[in-house]
Structures are given as structure tokens and as C-alpha cells.
Amino acid sequence: MLTRRSFMRTSMALSLVGSGGILSSGAATNPIFELRAGKIRKSLAGPGQPESELWVYNGTSPGPEIRVRQGDRVRVRFINDLDEPTSVHWHGIRIDNAMDGVSGLTQDPVPPGGRFDYDFVVPDAGTFWYHAHNMSWQQVTRGLYGPLIVEEKQKVFDLEHERTLMIDDWRLNREGALDVASLGSLMDWSHAGRLGNWLTVNGQSAPRFDLNAGESYRIRLINACNARVLQISPKAMNASVLAYDGFPLQKSNEPSPDIAYLAPAQRVDLLVNGSASGQAQLNDIGDFALQELSGGNALSMAIFRFTNPPSTMAQMATALPANRVEAPDLANALRVPLVMEGGAMGRMGDVTHQGKRMTRADIRRTKQVWALNGIANVADEPLFRVERGKSVVIKTENNTGWLHGMHVHGHHFQILSRQREDLPVMEWRDTFVIDRDEVVEIGFVANNPGKWLLHCHMLEHAAAGMTTWFEVT
Ligand code: C2O
Ligand code: CU
């Protein structure tokens, strides 16, 4: 639960958000960046509070915002200054498989002191992110992530009218430092994952964003939590949704959802207008809050203050140009059933892990408490193999007692059907929410060759068995 600790900080002085580092391609196409993983010490809970050791990119968490343009060839020289191997995954990018950054599947992890040159093209515009993909349940927890923004070929919003908000919930111990003692706890792995008690946006508590009254803004939200499914209310802010997981809505001018879910790794781009702040208005100054509702009580994650007089060039855009993605051919698709089981209060039939049927003792020893189609974690054989260009429909059945956020690497898919009527269908996504006892069908054209992961993005669940892979040949 997000507790009093998180409440307390909203009454603290609100800090203005400085411009966090941006690695921008500027006018240049095909930019080259340097990204360095290393350690820092930082007081998460604010000045005067105990320091924690964080693992970060280029000295900050979130790491620098990498900004490129759609169609760019992006080159990132990655240098590992950590004491353990790691790799960088470019989440949501329909990327060349060799650059997907999955340790043990698409590359060897980069050893301490080593480097790796990532070199890829970004086919889609939108809000994406990058994060460590080796022991993510530990490395992402400690701060190894950052935003990756792909601008539209023709700019829709100028930089002045965009904000990126990267949200994380840290787990602090009683002293107020990062709780590392509980990393890997079986309790977390078998329940809802590692939930934090200290919420930050761009590394700060309830930062304030000053915006111009009367103008529209694109607010890019990225959920970097290990396991928390954030809930926000676009309606309460009089905001509308522009995009999910980087991809613009299928129908623009959809009514704003009452509640939008952001599972770990999911993104939502909101269109926020300074003239109508809705119920989320905090005071008569016109401040309003982006609230997080999953904990039962509304917590202010960030404050928007519409103050400055409108500038002459008001932004009027209300929709984004679509990304080019091929719709699946449902009549001729390969149909793949995917059954999720295990976890606390769930049943698990016979489960195989690393080619061997697990006993109860094995389960306790390996902490493989979740399974997909009776297999815990990556096996030698993929979930399916499919020829490039063929359509795939995955029908996922969640037989666990928990909600999950499932991520497919290398492809965006369309949600074809689901049971929860309050959650959108037909949108293009790279991560989908599936509630307990729900059945969700997704479809996509398997047009990106290589070996791709499919896993729960609750990082403890992924480590505890809820990971599989498929191959496009
Ligand atoms: Cu965000 Cu397997 O990744
Ligand atoms: Cu999960």
C-alpha cells in the first residue's frame, strides 16, 4: 500500500521540475548517444534523509530522456560501470532482434567494464522507454530505466507543450532508505510483486509542472514500477487519451475513460488542457493534481499549475498520426492458447522448469511459483514458432488469483477481445492488462524475425516463472 509516508510528502514544499537531461537528436538525424550504467548515492525521501545506493544511467534515475525522430537510425554506445552484467532493452520498439537487449536470449549480458553498441531504427513514433533486462527485478528496482521518446516525423506538439512523467514506487525501509533486504522475497514473488511505499515522478515527490493557461499539453506517462498497476482518472482531469503504449488511439475523440490502468511498462499519452481542470482541481489557484487511485486513497503524483499567460501560439492538436502497422489476418492466424497459473492462492498442475518436472521442494528452492502452459520460465523450446508474415492470435487465460500486465517483445498487437468491459479493446499495445479469471485475445502479424520474449512485466512474476518466448522464422 502507498501509505502515510507518501501522503506526508505531498504537504512538503513542491519543487519545480528542472529540465532533466535530454539526449536529443536535435536537428541531426541518425544520432549517436553514450549511455553509462553506474552507481550513485541518493536520498530518495528528500534532503537530510538516508542515502540509498541506486543503479542508474548517466548518473540519474530516471536516466536521460532519449529523444529521436521516427525513422531515425539510433546508435547508443552502452558502457557498463556496474559490478554485475547487464543489458539495455528498448521497450516497445519494433526493433531488430539482435538489438532487443535481452540478456541470455538476444545477447550475452555486458560484463562489468564492458560495452555494447546498440544500433537500431525506430519505426514508430510515440512514448517508449529503456530499462535493464538482466535480473530486471533487481536492476530496474534500483533505478536502471529512462524514457525513450520518438517524435513524429512532422512535429505535432513542440517541446514546450510536452512533458514526460516517469512514475516509480520505491520501497523504503523504516529508516527511509531503499529496502534492499526484501529484494527477491518469496512473498513478493508469489503475490502481487514488489510494491513500493514511496512514489516518485521523474525521481521527485509530487513535482510541480508550470503550464500556460489556455494551452493544450501532451503529457506522456510511463509506469516504471516493478509491479504496481497505476490507476489514473483522465476524466477527473478533463484530459483525453491520445495514445496507449506509444500508439495513437484507433478512434480519436473517444470519451475519456473514468479510470485508465497503467500496468508496469505501460504508457498513456494524455491531452491536458489548461482551461478546464475538472474535479481534480486542488485549489482556486487552478492547480490540479495527477492522482494515483490504486491504493484506495487518491495520492497526488504530480501537480500541474496553469499560470503563465497564454503564449501567442496555442497548441490545437487533438490527435496524433497513426503508426503504420499491419492488421492481423484473423481467418488464417496461428492460434496459440496461453494458460497462466500459479501464485499465492492459485493452483498449479505439474510444472516443468529447465526441462525437469518440479517437486514441491524444487519450487521452493527455485522460487518458480508461476507457470505459462505448465512451464516455468524460458525453456529450450519456444511457446510457438511461426513463419515471418503470418498472423498470430494468442488467447490468454488467467487462472491465477492476480491481475497481470503481459508484454510481447518486438511487436505491437491489437487487443481483439476481453471480458472487462471498462478496458479498451482494438487498441494497439505492447503490454496488456489481464484480470484474474479473464480471457484476453491479442493478434498481430509476426513480421519481425527472431527470438522474442513474452512475459509478465511485474518483474517478480517474470523472474518467478511467468516468462516464455516465441520465434519468428
Ligand atoms: Cu520492458 Cu521484457 O521488458
Ligand atoms: Cu504478473
PDB file of N, CA, C and O in Angstrom, residues 41 49 66 131 257 281 303 326 371 387 394:
ATOM      1  N   ARG A  41      24.754   7.541  -5.017  1.00  0.00           N
ATOM      2  CA  ARG A  41      24.057   7.540  -3.733  1.00  0.00           C
ATOM      3  C   ARG A  41      23.103   8.719  -3.729  1.00  0.00           C
ATOM      4  O   ARG A  41      23.444   9.816  -4.151  1.00  0.00           O
ATOM      5  N   GLN A  49      17.583  12.941   4.456  1.00  0.00           N
ATOM      6  CA  GLN A  49      17.167  11.558   4.691  1.00  0.00           C
ATOM      7  C   GLN A  49      18.315  10.621   4.296  1.00  0.00           C
ATOM      8  O   GLN A  49      19.208  11.016   3.563  1.00  0.00           O
ATOM      9  N   ILE A  66      15.925  10.059 -23.920  1.00  0.00           N
ATOM     10  CA  ILE A  66      16.498   9.938 -25.257  1.00  0.00           C
ATOM     11  C   ILE A  66      15.409  10.322 -26.243  1.00  0.00           C
ATOM     12  O   ILE A  66      14.323   9.756 -26.238  1.00  0.00           O
ATOM     13  N   HIS A 131      15.179   0.056 -20.321  1.00  0.00           N
ATOM     14  CA  HIS A 131      15.484  -0.414 -18.968  1.00  0.00           C
ATOM     15  C   HIS A 131      16.401  -1.621 -19.034  1.00  0.00           C
ATOM     16  O   HIS A 131      16.553  -2.256 -20.076  1.00  0.00           O
ATOM     17  N   PRO A 257     -11.712   7.856 -20.477  1.00  0.00           N
ATOM     18  CA  PRO A 257     -12.105   6.813 -19.531  1.00  0.00           C
ATOM     19  C   PRO A 257     -12.154   7.373 -18.108  1.00  0.00           C
ATOM     20  O   PRO A 257     -11.398   8.281 -17.776  1.00  0.00           O
ATOM     21  N   GLN A 281      -9.141  19.502  -9.603  1.00  0.00           N
ATOM     22  CA  GLN A 281      -8.630  20.815  -9.194  1.00  0.00           C
ATOM     23  C   GLN A 281      -8.373  20.827  -7.693  1.00  0.00           C
ATOM     24  O   GLN A 281      -9.170  20.357  -6.894  1.00  0.00           O
ATOM     25  N   ILE A 303       1.695  17.785  -9.705  1.00  0.00           N
ATOM     26  CA  ILE A 303       0.785  18.928  -9.694  1.00  0.00           C
ATOM     27  C   ILE A 303       1.001  19.726 -10.971  1.00  0.00           C
ATOM     28  O   ILE A 303       2.143  20.001 -11.353  1.00  0.00           O
ATOM     29  N   GLU A 326       0.512  -3.441 -39.573  1.00  0.00           N
ATOM     30  CA  GLU A 326      -0.348  -4.305 -40.365  1.00  0.00           C
ATOM     31  C   GLU A 326      -1.359  -5.009 -39.457  1.00  0.00           C
ATOM     32  O   GLU A 326      -0.980  -5.563 -38.430  1.00  0.00           O
ATOM     33  N   ALA A 371       3.456 -20.315 -13.786  1.00  0.00           N
ATOM     34  CA  ALA A 371       3.760 -21.073 -14.999  1.00  0.00           C
ATOM     35  C   ALA A 371       2.883 -20.615 -16.150  1.00  0.00           C
ATOM     36  O   ALA A 371       1.771 -20.105 -15.951  1.00  0.00           O
ATOM     37  N   GLU A 387       6.145 -18.662 -39.042  1.00  0.00           N
ATOM     38  CA  GLU A 387       6.864 -18.154 -40.194  1.00  0.00           C
ATOM     39  C   GLU A 387       6.609 -16.666 -40.314  1.00  0.00           C
ATOM     40  O   GLU A 387       5.477 -16.204 -40.106  1.00  0.00           O
ATOM     41  N   ILE A 394      -3.098 -14.912 -29.859  1.00  0.00           N
ATOM     42  CA  ILE A 394      -2.810 -15.562 -28.575  1.00  0.00           C
ATOM     43  C   ILE A 394      -4.008 -15.345 -27.661  1.00  0.00           C
ATOM     44  O   ILE A 394      -4.418 -14.209 -27.405  1.00  0.00           O
TER      45      ILE A 394
END
